Amino acid sequence: MVSSLLWLWLWLWLWLWLLPATATAAALPSPHPEVTPPPSLPSPLGQRGLISAAESYADGIVSGLGSDVSAYIASGVPQFFQALPTGAAVLSSLGIDDTDLAATPTQVLNLPPYGNWTAAGWNVRVHGNVYKMPNISEAKLDDLADAFLAGTAVKDLPPAQQSQARNLTAEIFVVQQRRVNVTVVFETIAGGEQGGDDDGGAVDAAGGAQTIQLPGETTDEGDFGPWVVLANTSSSSSGSGGFLVPGNETTRVQTLGMRAVGTDSGNATAYLVPPTGVTVVSDIDDILRVTKIWDPREGLLNSFVRPFVPWLDMPAVYSNWSASWEDMHFHYLTTTPEQVTRNYMDFIFKTYPPGSFDTRPLNFSDVSATLSIRKFLLDRVFETFPLRKFILVGDTSNSDVMKDYPQLTRDFPGKVLCILLRNSSSTDATDRFPYDTAGFAGLPQDQYMFFNVPDDLAGLDLAGGRCHNASVRQNVTFGTQGLPFGLGTKSSAVPGRLGQSSCVLGLGLLAVVHLFVFL
Ligand SMILES: *[C@@H]1O[C@H](CO)[C@@H](O)[C@H](O)[C@H]1NC(C)=O
Ligand SMILES: *[C@@H]1O[C@H](CO)[C@@H](O)[C@H](O)[C@H]1NC(C)=O
Ligand SMILES: *[C@@H]1O[C@H](CO)[C@@H](O)[C@H](O)[C@H]1NC(C)=O
Ligand SMILES: *[C@@H]1O[C@H](CO)[C@@H](O)[C@H](O)[C@H]1NC(C)=O
Ligand SMILES: *[C@@H]1O[C@H](CO)[C@@H](O)[C@H](O)[C@H]1NC(C)=O
Ligand SMILES: *[C@@H]1O[C@H](CO)[C@@H](O)[C@H](O)[C@H]1NC(C)=O
Ligand SMILES: *[C@@H]1O[C@H](CO)[C@@H](O)[C@H](O)[C@H]1NC(C)=O
Ligand SMILES: *[C@@H]1O[C@H](CO)[C@@H](O)[C@H](O)[C@H]1NC(C)=O
Ligand SMILES: *[C@@H]1O[C@H](CO)[C@@H](O)[C@H](O)[C@H]1NC(C)=O
Ligand SMILES: *[C@@H]1O[C@H](CO)[C@@H](O)[C@H](O)[C@H]1NC(C)=O
Ligand SMILES: *[C@@H]1O[C@H](CO)[C@@H](O)[C@H](O)[C@H]1NC(C)=O
Ligand SMILES: *[C@@H]1O[C@H](CO)[C@@H](O)[C@H](O)[C@H]1NC(C)=O
């Protein structure tokens, strides 16, 4: 045990040593191992003011991984999206009072939901958030954005980047509305709300128009997430407009328009998914878009400043799948926080096949909750569609993906058709995140593939359950991989050491230190 700890520390030192200069300037680990919580904005912010708090928050991230390394590795989600300010903390620090805020319109983030077919009818999980956007002057917005930009100022950016920086900052500094009622109108809309491109075999619902006040009010964080059963209504009062097709009488996904009453901001599409068929559950960062979360400075710029761009040819891969599988349902499941969901949805719906969405609800905000949320959301998709098969897509830089995807093959036997993971270190030498492949031990090679570029997926016979392209060499040690100097490999100078620890890994190596220190 003691020597394992020593090895871990040796590894940590080496790893930090190898980090790019930009990220390491002041980044030597403290001699006393401790898992640091993610940097968080004090709440309430009090005298310090939001701007200085946001500055020190961003500084903490950008000055290198330093003492934040543990939380960063452990989360595998962009660290700058952790611990965002919410509710009263935003309000008080902006010097805005309740009356000013009351005058601004209420907005509803309505995430495109999925629904399943039950004995009672179509059952839809309506979910999202109610909030108000304070009227922040552009000058103040720029100050706030500058704090996130790591040494760059909004005024020095080209116009497209300026608007991206202001947009994201405004999305983050919103005031969530607790304990309010939400009413949703379902309506028949050609092409759904996400544009007219219903490829993938989805069809417009022919009926189902109705208005439903959601059961229960929003949570303390402004979230709502009830299941509602749709009545079998026609799209017109005369009943001549057609009806929803029962889930057991179709293999097609039906898209039904929906919007939150009282605002223009809560339009979405509900995906009514039949009991059988194939669902693609896809992560977004570093698989569908270029984020580079393993390089904090790049990750920050790719999220706050640069417009989102797809990763290589992935749109063509998804478009191919969508065109060739009539019964395919796409579900985008990312642990990016709810506040920035609009930007993710906007990007996905312009670039990838339309589908339902899950992001991280606001009550999951610290690192351990962030790590548990993916499994929570994945389990719910599997439980909602017990007869469907799943293709799970992600990349090696997310410790929760590495653990949760193979776990689903055990928790829901026979349901996982394929696990396709981009090996993010193979195409990006700056990715020095170790990743743990222990969960894949015992899985047939045909069920999963670590791939390098989208072309590796071009002609896979997924329907036949052949998910491995024989020309893509797999180098899976069923332990921790991606460490410098071959540490953690079967052939390395320290056989077994890190491999043993990896049984309890899953959260990244520092989490192991956490276990040693706190158990
Ligand atoms: C479809 O499901 C409904 C409700 O469970 C049931 O009443 C109906 O008989 C089923 N239809 C078919 C074709 O199985
Ligand atoms: C926001 O505030 C500015 C001045 O501070 C004012 O001119 C503008 O009308 C306000 N906008 C809204 C939507 O209230
Ligand atoms: C929400 O609706 C319920 C039921 O209609 C009602 O009892 C409750 O007072 C409403 N809450 C608010 C904040 O309006
Ligand atoms: C709704 O009712 C119509 C007319 O009775 C029927 O054809 C249709 O199958 C029903 N749809 C659902 C979802 O129950
Ligand atoms: C939302 O839907 C309503 C009703 O169809 C429409 O009038 C409105 O323009 C839509 N809002 C947006 C932002 O598309
Ligand atoms: C930011 O951009 C998203 C996606 O383009 C858009 O939906 C949203 O309304 C914008 N938000 C603000 C505050 O401009
Ligand atoms: C967040 O809320 C959901 C219900 O909306 C609940 O199931 C979950 O346990 C909560 N998570 C945390 C970390 O509190
Ligand atoms: C529909 O989804 C709910 C919520 O996940 C689940 O409890 C239920 O078992 C599902 N129904 C069917 C028939 O699959
Ligand atoms: C990922 O790519 C790196 C670099 O090419 C390689 O060393 C590693 O073995 C690959 N991982 C897997 C699981 O194949
Ligand atoms: C799309 O499918 C076609 C035909 O099956 C194939 O030739 C092409 O390589 C595929 N492209 C991608 C990016 O998967
Ligand atoms: C396998 O990968 C190679 C290299 O990326 C690609 O050219 C080929 O089309 C792929 N074959 C299949 C069956 O996916
Ligand atoms: C195989 O994986 C190990 C551990 O990640 C790595 O050190 C080694 O370089 C890889 N070999 C190849 C040929 O990619």
XYZ file of C-alpha atoms and ligand atoms in Angstrom:
687
model
C 0.000 0.000 0.000
C 2.775 2.406 0.973
C 4.785 1.621 -2.107
C 1.736 2.036 -4.309
C 1.368 5.482 -2.859
C 4.997 6.242 -3.603
C 4.547 5.151 -7.166
C 1.505 7.321 -7.494
C 3.475 10.284 -6.319
C 6.361 9.569 -8.576
C 3.901 9.370 -11.395
C 2.238 12.636 -10.448
C 5.548 14.488 -10.382
C 6.569 13.103 -13.743
C 3.239 13.892 -15.223
C 3.243 17.487 -14.094
C 6.777 17.819 -15.321
C 5.671 16.808 -18.780
C 2.767 19.187 -19.025
C 3.005 21.900 -21.643
C 4.775 25.023 -20.429
C 1.657 27.135 -20.688
C -0.116 24.961 -18.238
C 2.694 24.396 -15.796
C 4.143 27.793 -15.073
C 3.373 27.554 -11.379
C 2.210 24.032 -11.272
C 4.207 21.969 -8.832
C 2.119 19.762 -6.626
C 1.941 20.557 -2.958
C 3.989 18.114 -0.888
C 0.938 17.092 1.087
C -1.463 15.035 -0.974
C -4.995 16.265 -0.819
C -7.790 16.250 -3.289
C -8.702 19.832 -3.792
C -12.303 20.667 -4.448
C -12.957 22.506 -7.683
C -12.412 26.217 -7.411
C -15.714 27.749 -6.511
C -17.148 31.196 -6.416
C -17.868 32.145 -2.835
C -21.560 32.313 -2.155
C -22.772 34.810 -1.227
C -20.087 36.881 -2.870
C -20.349 39.772 -0.438
C -17.827 42.582 -0.636
C -15.448 41.028 -3.093
C -17.700 41.579 -6.005
C -18.464 39.196 -8.743
C -15.772 40.338 -11.094
C -12.880 39.792 -8.771
C -14.354 36.480 -7.711
C -14.709 35.407 -11.317
C -11.159 36.554 -11.960
C -9.672 34.536 -9.163
C -11.824 31.615 -10.213
C -10.529 31.727 -13.764
C -6.981 32.423 -12.559
C -7.091 29.339 -10.411
C -7.832 27.282 -13.481
C -5.564 28.919 -15.956
C -2.490 29.337 -13.814
C -2.009 25.693 -14.538
C -3.229 22.499 -13.109
C -1.310 23.045 -9.884
C -3.393 22.227 -6.884
C -6.438 21.925 -9.114
C -5.029 18.943 -10.940
C -6.956 16.425 -8.896
C -10.351 17.906 -9.426
C -9.586 18.425 -13.081
C -8.560 14.832 -13.693
C -11.275 13.436 -11.527
C -14.046 15.268 -13.256
C -13.075 14.764 -16.863
C -15.420 17.619 -17.625
C -14.247 21.106 -18.465
C -13.245 22.385 -15.064
C -14.200 25.926 -15.922
C -17.768 24.717 -16.119
C -17.714 23.570 -12.491
C -19.247 25.529 -9.644
C -20.810 28.248 -11.742
C -22.569 30.949 -9.745
C -26.315 30.549 -9.401
C -29.390 32.432 -8.252
C -28.920 34.961 -5.484
C -25.119 34.987 -5.864
C -25.495 36.384 -9.368
C -28.120 38.899 -8.377
C -26.539 40.429 -5.302
C -23.142 40.788 -6.873
C -24.436 42.531 -9.961
C -26.111 45.113 -7.765
C -29.477 44.229 -9.239
C -32.478 44.052 -6.939
C -35.591 41.928 -7.129
C -37.677 44.714 -8.635
C -35.223 45.266 -11.493
C -35.155 41.571 -12.106
C -38.915 41.222 -11.872
C -39.163 43.526 -14.872
C -37.123 41.186 -17.043
C -38.937 38.376 -18.831
C -38.989 34.841 -17.455
C -37.226 32.404 -19.740
C -37.477 28.650 -19.959
C -34.746 26.323 -21.081
C -36.737 23.375 -22.407
C -34.466 20.438 -23.239
C -35.655 18.193 -26.073
C -37.074 15.205 -24.182
C -37.604 11.566 -25.056
C -40.783 9.662 -24.340
C -41.573 5.934 -24.074
C -44.671 3.941 -24.883
C -46.538 2.644 -21.826
C -49.900 1.022 -21.155
C -51.203 4.526 -20.339
C -49.911 6.052 -23.585
C -46.897 8.116 -24.552
C -44.933 9.093 -21.445
C -42.621 12.099 -21.885
C -39.944 13.377 -19.529
C -40.250 17.146 -19.772
C -37.118 18.726 -18.297
C -35.373 22.058 -18.116
C -34.905 25.228 -16.112
C -36.749 28.493 -15.445
C -34.622 31.629 -15.089
C -34.345 35.345 -15.657
C -31.501 37.012 -17.420
C -30.431 40.192 -15.618
C -29.933 43.249 -17.786
C -26.126 43.443 -17.652
C -24.519 46.343 -19.511
C -22.172 45.367 -22.299
C -19.234 46.932 -20.460
C -19.906 44.824 -17.388
C -20.504 41.733 -19.480
C -17.110 42.283 -21.101
C -15.473 42.592 -17.675
C -17.102 39.357 -16.603
C -16.116 37.637 -19.831
C -12.518 38.881 -19.571
C -12.244 37.021 -16.318
C -12.937 33.777 -18.153
C -10.591 34.508 -21.016
C -7.276 33.862 -19.373
C -5.326 36.971 -20.198
C -7.231 37.962 -23.322
C -9.699 40.848 -23.384
C -13.009 40.760 -25.202
C -12.198 44.038 -26.945
C -9.152 42.428 -28.582
C -11.110 39.552 -30.088
C -12.541 39.369 -33.608
C -16.309 40.041 -33.698
C -17.428 36.393 -33.919
C -15.377 35.543 -30.861
C -16.610 38.628 -29.009
C -20.182 37.583 -29.454
C -19.421 34.019 -28.395
C -17.670 35.287 -25.245
C -20.526 37.662 -24.352
C -23.126 35.060 -25.171
C -21.667 32.403 -22.897
C -21.044 34.823 -20.088
C -24.633 36.051 -20.256
C -25.877 32.461 -20.281
C -23.936 31.751 -17.114
C -24.929 34.847 -15.141
C -28.640 34.090 -14.971
C -30.962 33.934 -11.974
C -32.849 30.656 -11.661
C -36.488 30.889 -10.584
C -37.509 28.580 -7.766
C -41.007 27.268 -7.047
C -42.806 28.369 -10.139
C -45.301 26.437 -12.232
C -44.523 25.562 -15.821
C -47.151 24.948 -18.488
C -46.234 23.261 -21.733
C -48.108 23.247 -25.028
C -47.599 20.250 -27.295
C -48.348 20.857 -30.928
C -47.967 19.282 -34.296
C -45.202 21.065 -36.144
C -43.722 19.924 -39.410
C -40.079 19.084 -38.922
C -40.286 19.683 -35.171
C -38.689 22.750 -33.621
C -35.164 21.833 -34.572
C -35.538 22.534 -38.242
C -36.933 20.559 -41.108
C -34.271 17.908 -41.295
C -35.996 14.833 -39.954
C -33.567 12.296 -41.290
C -32.968 9.107 -39.407
C -36.463 7.951 -40.208
C -38.203 10.182 -37.649
C -41.653 11.316 -38.726
C -43.760 14.288 -37.672
C -46.387 13.305 -35.134
C -49.806 13.568 -36.725
C -51.635 14.450 -33.509
C -51.093 14.958 -29.817
C -51.917 18.685 -29.512
C -52.586 19.544 -25.862
C -51.662 21.871 -23.005
C -50.341 20.434 -19.742
C -49.482 22.221 -16.510
C -46.528 20.218 -15.213
C -47.077 18.531 -11.855
C -45.028 20.217 -9.123
C -43.194 23.526 -9.101
C -39.550 24.133 -10.043
C -36.852 23.108 -7.547
C -34.750 25.548 -5.534
C -32.421 25.699 -8.542
C -35.247 26.427 -10.988
C -35.177 22.923 -12.482
C -38.208 20.908 -13.539
C -38.241 17.296 -14.716
C -41.555 15.435 -14.388
C -42.888 12.652 -16.577
C -46.197 13.464 -18.223
C -48.518 11.091 -20.065
C -49.895 12.522 -23.284
C -53.589 12.212 -23.980
C -54.423 10.732 -27.365
C -55.668 13.945 -28.938
C -55.940 14.938 -32.536
C -53.978 17.827 -33.972
C -57.187 19.685 -34.729
C -60.387 20.199 -32.759
C -62.410 18.379 -35.379
C -60.300 15.297 -34.864
C -59.542 15.132 -38.563
C -55.884 15.935 -38.191
C -54.696 12.481 -37.272
C -53.390 10.987 -34.044
C -50.189 9.882 -32.403
C -49.271 6.394 -33.509
C -49.067 3.901 -30.619
C -45.484 2.876 -29.900
C -46.212 -0.792 -30.522
C -47.547 -0.090 -34.002
C -44.548 1.717 -35.463
C -40.782 1.475 -35.599
C -40.385 5.196 -36.340
C -39.559 7.932 -33.854
C -42.349 10.562 -33.852
C -41.372 14.195 -33.310
C -43.870 16.405 -31.511
C -43.404 20.164 -31.147
C -43.635 21.677 -27.672
C -43.197 25.092 -26.057
C -43.356 26.625 -22.611
C -46.241 29.052 -22.116
C -45.407 32.721 -21.477
C -42.061 32.862 -23.249
C -40.550 32.514 -26.670
C -37.462 30.838 -25.252
C -38.849 27.409 -24.377
C -39.517 25.764 -27.750
C -38.301 22.213 -28.224
C -39.077 18.896 -29.886
C -40.221 15.810 -27.997
C -38.992 12.487 -29.414
C -41.549 9.710 -28.984
C -39.379 6.633 -29.243
C -40.864 3.171 -29.894
C -39.959 0.311 -27.531
C -37.653 -1.461 -29.996
C -34.872 -0.211 -32.261
C -31.448 1.324 -31.754
C -30.541 4.387 -29.705
C -27.197 6.136 -30.075
C -26.192 7.700 -26.766
C -23.469 10.209 -27.525
C -21.231 12.449 -25.499
C -20.336 15.783 -27.133
C -17.054 17.295 -25.933
C -14.021 15.943 -27.806
C -16.062 13.473 -29.788
C -18.589 15.601 -31.645
C -16.823 18.926 -31.140
C -13.245 20.038 -30.581
C -12.876 20.985 -26.911
C -9.490 19.654 -25.756
C -10.461 19.523 -22.127
C -7.071 17.982 -21.357
C -5.437 21.337 -22.090
C -7.101 23.886 -19.798
C -6.174 26.959 -21.805
C -7.367 25.474 -25.087
C -10.461 24.082 -23.421
C -11.316 27.489 -22.069
C -10.860 29.189 -25.434
C -12.769 26.480 -27.295
C -15.662 26.870 -24.917
C -15.825 30.579 -24.181
C -14.334 32.283 -27.204
C -14.256 30.255 -30.374
C -17.451 29.220 -32.082
C -17.962 25.466 -31.675
C -16.464 23.313 -34.436
C -17.101 19.646 -35.178
C -14.349 17.092 -34.666
C -13.100 16.037 -38.121
C -15.623 14.022 -40.090
C -17.928 12.967 -37.258
C -20.953 14.746 -38.772
C -20.609 12.501 -41.854
C -20.478 9.380 -39.674
C -23.652 10.315 -37.795
C -25.366 11.400 -40.944
C -24.517 8.016 -42.481
C -25.935 6.159 -39.502
C -29.008 8.313 -39.454
C -29.660 7.788 -43.151
C -29.245 4.029 -43.031
C -31.203 3.147 -39.852
C -34.863 3.991 -40.007
C -35.525 3.206 -36.354
C -32.517 5.052 -34.936
C -32.911 7.490 -32.068
C -30.109 9.895 -31.159
C -29.755 10.922 -27.538
C -27.080 13.489 -26.696
C -25.966 12.979 -23.120
C -23.298 15.312 -21.800
C -22.357 16.422 -18.308
C -21.833 20.002 -19.399
C -23.902 22.174 -17.056
C -27.405 23.232 -17.870
C -26.446 26.920 -18.155
C -24.557 26.384 -21.401
C -26.970 23.854 -22.900
C -28.372 26.286 -25.467
C -24.965 26.621 -27.082
C -24.532 22.856 -27.212
C -28.008 22.305 -28.638
C -27.574 25.024 -31.193
C -24.321 23.459 -32.366
C -25.657 19.898 -32.418
C -28.828 20.715 -34.303
C -26.876 22.572 -36.966
C -24.295 19.818 -37.333
C -25.656 16.421 -36.267
C -28.939 14.497 -36.542
C -31.666 15.902 -34.294
C -32.305 14.081 -31.035
C -33.158 14.323 -27.365
C -30.824 15.897 -24.823
C -29.591 15.458 -21.270
C -27.167 17.845 -19.586
C -26.152 18.252 -15.954
C -29.010 19.499 -13.763
C -28.064 22.295 -11.383
C -28.310 20.216 -8.231
C -25.348 18.156 -9.438
C -22.591 20.703 -9.172
C -19.577 19.476 -7.212
C -17.066 17.018 -8.620
C -18.428 13.878 -7.023
C -21.985 14.720 -8.026
C -20.716 15.529 -11.515
C -19.146 12.111 -11.680
C -22.339 10.415 -10.580
C -24.632 12.290 -12.933
C -23.619 10.471 -16.098
C -24.480 7.058 -14.673
C -27.708 8.474 -13.262
C -28.750 9.776 -16.693
C -27.538 6.668 -18.553
C -29.423 4.344 -16.212
C -32.558 6.338 -16.824
C -32.298 6.006 -20.610
C -31.764 2.252 -20.310
C -34.656 1.878 -17.837
C -36.949 3.907 -20.065
C -36.261 1.722 -23.110
C -35.720 -1.790 -21.724
C -36.103 -3.423 -25.155
C -33.940 -1.100 -27.243
C -30.273 -1.681 -28.131
C -27.663 0.993 -27.551
C -24.575 2.303 -29.286
C -22.517 4.300 -26.791
C -20.106 6.904 -28.131
C -17.512 8.959 -26.243
C -13.782 9.456 -25.793
C -11.057 8.300 -23.436
C -10.624 11.635 -21.645
C -13.782 11.229 -19.539
C -13.189 9.020 -16.525
C -16.921 8.577 -16.006
C -17.443 7.417 -19.598
C -14.583 4.932 -19.249
C -16.248 3.449 -16.187
C -19.950 3.808 -16.924
C -20.131 2.598 -20.532
C -18.644 -0.870 -19.881
C -20.611 -1.075 -16.616
C -23.840 -0.791 -18.607
C -22.982 -4.029 -20.449
C -23.116 -5.746 -17.050
C -26.081 -3.872 -15.568
C -28.223 -4.324 -18.699
C -27.057 -7.581 -20.319
C -27.618 -7.820 -24.057
C -28.617 -4.175 -24.465
C -25.286 -2.611 -25.445
C -24.615 -3.214 -29.104
C -21.365 -1.234 -29.310
C -19.082 1.012 -27.311
C -17.111 3.328 -29.609
C -14.487 5.459 -27.915
C -12.222 7.958 -29.552
C -8.668 7.434 -28.304
C -8.049 11.122 -27.796
C -4.342 10.728 -27.066
C -3.682 9.070 -30.410
C -4.485 12.201 -32.410
C -3.508 14.829 -29.862
C -0.114 14.667 -28.236
C -1.125 17.305 -25.686
C -3.593 14.839 -24.167
C -1.760 13.453 -21.171
C -4.836 12.353 -19.296
C -4.435 8.802 -18.113
C -7.489 6.625 -18.681
C -8.600 3.334 -17.224
C -9.624 0.467 -19.487
C -10.180 -2.018 -16.632
C -13.943 -2.019 -17.249
C -13.426 -3.601 -20.660
C -11.904 -6.802 -19.311
C -14.056 -9.729 -20.394
C -15.975 -7.832 -23.082
C -15.795 -9.416 -26.537
C -13.648 -7.309 -28.869
C -16.540 -7.115 -31.331
C -18.510 -5.123 -28.771
C -16.120 -2.187 -28.485
C -13.432 -0.223 -30.286
C -10.944 2.451 -29.347
C -10.649 4.382 -32.589
C -8.410 7.185 -33.807
C -10.250 9.039 -36.558
C -13.875 9.045 -37.770
C -12.900 7.108 -40.907
C -12.242 4.117 -38.673
C -16.039 3.937 -38.256
C -16.924 4.379 -41.917
C -18.125 0.920 -42.861
C -18.761 -0.884 -39.586
C -21.503 -3.506 -39.562
C -23.052 -2.193 -36.360
C -26.347 -3.950 -36.941
C -24.460 -7.224 -37.093
C -22.818 -6.351 -33.777
C -19.373 -5.991 -35.343
C -18.057 -2.826 -33.781
C -14.357 -3.390 -34.249
C -12.639 -2.381 -37.486
C -9.931 -5.028 -37.816
C -7.486 -2.511 -39.252
C -7.599 -0.364 -36.105
C -5.099 -1.846 -33.693
C -6.324 -2.129 -30.135
C -3.816 -1.761 -27.332
C -5.966 -2.322 -24.282
C -4.160 -3.209 -21.049
C -7.330 -3.439 -18.917
C -5.680 -1.069 -16.481
C -4.576 2.510 -16.326
C -3.161 3.670 -19.639
C -1.731 6.834 -21.052
C 0.862 7.390 -18.350
C 4.254 8.811 -19.322
C 7.269 6.506 -19.756
C 5.099 3.453 -20.136
C 4.129 3.412 -16.467
C 1.100 1.278 -15.911
C 1.719 -1.009 -18.873
C 2.214 -4.708 -18.608
C 5.769 -4.388 -19.879
C 6.817 -1.452 -17.755
C 9.343 -1.455 -14.929
C 6.620 -1.469 -12.324
C 4.416 -4.349 -13.384
C 1.199 -4.683 -11.543
C 1.542 -1.728 -9.250
C -0.651 0.718 -10.995
C -2.597 -2.102 -12.552
C -3.704 -3.192 -9.092
C -4.724 0.270 -8.102
C -6.666 0.600 -11.268
C -9.283 -1.790 -9.945
C -10.413 0.980 -7.668
C -9.666 3.721 -10.121
C -12.306 4.919 -12.477
C -12.125 8.391 -11.083
C -8.566 8.925 -12.204
C -5.434 8.366 -10.230
C -5.818 11.234 -7.870
C -9.045 9.819 -6.670
C -6.997 6.859 -5.521
C -4.861 9.186 -3.467
C -8.137 10.464 -2.132
C -9.037 6.959 -1.031
C -5.663 6.438 0.642
C -5.860 9.717 2.459
C -9.450 9.612 3.574
C -10.285 5.968 4.135
C -50.406 -1.661 -28.084
O -50.391 -1.298 -26.706
C -51.680 -0.972 -26.217
C -51.512 -0.462 -24.810
O -50.574 -1.200 -24.110
C -52.578 -2.184 -26.328
O -53.873 -1.862 -25.856
C -52.665 -2.628 -27.783
O -53.408 -3.815 -27.888
C -51.273 -2.872 -28.340
N -51.384 -3.086 -29.763
C -50.680 -4.024 -30.376
C -50.816 -4.073 -31.868
O -49.968 -4.816 -29.750
C -30.974 47.419 -20.020
O -30.380 48.558 -19.382
C -30.123 49.628 -20.280
C -29.462 50.761 -19.499
O -28.815 50.293 -18.386
C -31.398 50.118 -20.913
O -31.123 51.130 -21.848
C -32.085 48.955 -21.621
O -33.322 49.352 -22.135
C -32.279 47.798 -20.670
N -32.807 46.659 -21.415
C -33.837 45.937 -21.009
C -34.251 44.804 -21.878
O -34.438 46.199 -19.966
C -48.754 26.000 -8.925
O -49.918 25.291 -9.267
C -50.527 24.651 -8.180
C -51.676 23.793 -8.689
O -52.379 24.444 -9.692
C -51.010 25.705 -7.179
O -51.574 25.060 -6.057
C -49.798 26.520 -6.738
O -50.211 27.565 -5.885
C -49.097 27.103 -7.942
N -47.857 27.741 -7.493
C -47.520 28.978 -7.823
C -46.212 29.492 -7.302
O -48.237 29.673 -8.515
C -55.518 7.397 -30.673
O -56.828 7.195 -31.111
C -56.946 6.895 -32.502
C -58.400 6.901 -32.885
O -59.137 6.121 -32.002
C -56.242 5.570 -32.777
O -56.312 5.301 -34.142
C -54.783 5.698 -32.350
O -54.131 4.457 -32.471
C -54.656 6.158 -30.909
N -53.292 6.479 -30.628
C -52.709 6.257 -29.441
C -51.320 6.728 -29.261
O -53.288 5.696 -28.543
C -41.810 29.162 -30.486
O -43.040 28.668 -30.972
C -44.037 29.671 -31.157
C -45.334 28.972 -31.536
O -45.119 28.072 -32.566
C -43.562 30.666 -32.210
O -44.516 31.689 -32.368
C -42.248 31.272 -31.751
O -41.731 32.123 -32.735
C -41.237 30.197 -31.471
N -40.049 30.798 -30.855
C -38.834 30.659 -31.361
C -37.727 31.320 -30.622
O -38.627 29.997 -32.365
C -26.373 32.457 -27.097
O -26.322 31.601 -28.201
C -27.302 30.573 -28.188
C -27.013 29.621 -29.287
O -26.719 30.276 -30.450
C -28.673 31.227 -28.286
O -29.664 30.241 -28.301
C -28.857 32.129 -27.094
O -30.091 32.792 -27.169
C -27.735 33.146 -26.993
N -27.837 33.795 -25.700
C -27.689 35.092 -25.528
C -27.802 35.605 -24.150
O -27.457 35.846 -26.473
C -31.054 16.091 -8.124
O -32.458 16.055 -8.312
C -32.943 14.788 -8.774
C -34.429 14.914 -8.970
O -34.727 16.033 -9.744
C -32.636 13.725 -7.745
O -33.089 12.471 -8.209
C -31.139 13.666 -7.524
O -30.825 12.727 -6.528
C -30.627 15.039 -7.097
N -29.163 14.956 -7.030
C -28.438 15.475 -6.046
C -26.952 15.306 -6.143
O -28.949 16.080 -5.136
C -41.116 4.051 -19.369
O -40.182 4.867 -18.687
C -40.346 4.881 -17.280
C -39.361 5.907 -16.701
O -38.029 5.561 -16.961
C -40.096 3.491 -16.749
O -40.269 3.489 -15.336
C -41.083 2.541 -17.383
O -40.816 1.223 -16.943
C -40.997 2.599 -18.888
N -42.103 1.834 -19.441
C -41.922 0.869 -20.312
C -43.148 0.156 -20.745
O -40.829 0.595 -20.755
C -4.272 5.232 -27.782
O -3.302 5.844 -28.579
C -2.030 5.903 -27.963
C -1.123 6.699 -28.865
O -1.174 6.196 -30.167
C -1.546 4.473 -27.747
O -0.321 4.501 -27.092
C -2.549 3.746 -26.870
O -2.158 2.423 -26.697
C -3.918 3.784 -27.502
N -4.895 3.225 -26.588
C -5.648 2.159 -26.877
C -6.634 1.753 -25.840
O -5.566 1.568 -27.932
C -20.615 6.947 -45.316
O -21.147 5.792 -45.949
C -20.600 5.556 -47.234
C -21.329 4.404 -47.843
O -21.535 3.385 -46.925
C -19.097 5.290 -47.096
O -18.532 5.096 -48.348
C -18.448 6.494 -46.429
O -17.080 6.240 -46.216
C -19.110 6.785 -45.113
N -18.510 7.988 -44.558
C -18.247 8.123 -43.257
C -17.545 9.377 -42.855
O -18.559 7.296 -42.423
C -11.490 0.727 -41.138
O -10.620 1.838 -40.930
C -9.963 2.280 -42.112
C -8.955 3.336 -41.681
O -9.561 4.408 -41.028
C -10.996 2.792 -43.084
O -10.378 3.218 -44.254
C -11.983 1.674 -43.395
O -13.028 2.174 -44.204
C -12.586 1.122 -42.132
N -13.366 -0.048 -42.430
C -14.525 -0.319 -41.875
C -15.142 -1.611 -42.228
O -15.050 0.470 -41.098
C 0.275 0.344 -25.703
O -0.229 0.946 -24.524
C 0.772 1.304 -23.597
C 0.059 1.801 -22.348
O -0.749 2.880 -22.616
C 1.716 2.332 -24.195
O 2.734 2.636 -23.295
C 2.326 1.763 -25.451
O 3.123 2.734 -26.078
C 1.231 1.313 -26.400
N 1.830 0.688 -27.549
C 1.586 1.111 -28.760
C 2.307 0.367 -29.852
O 0.823 2.057 -29.029
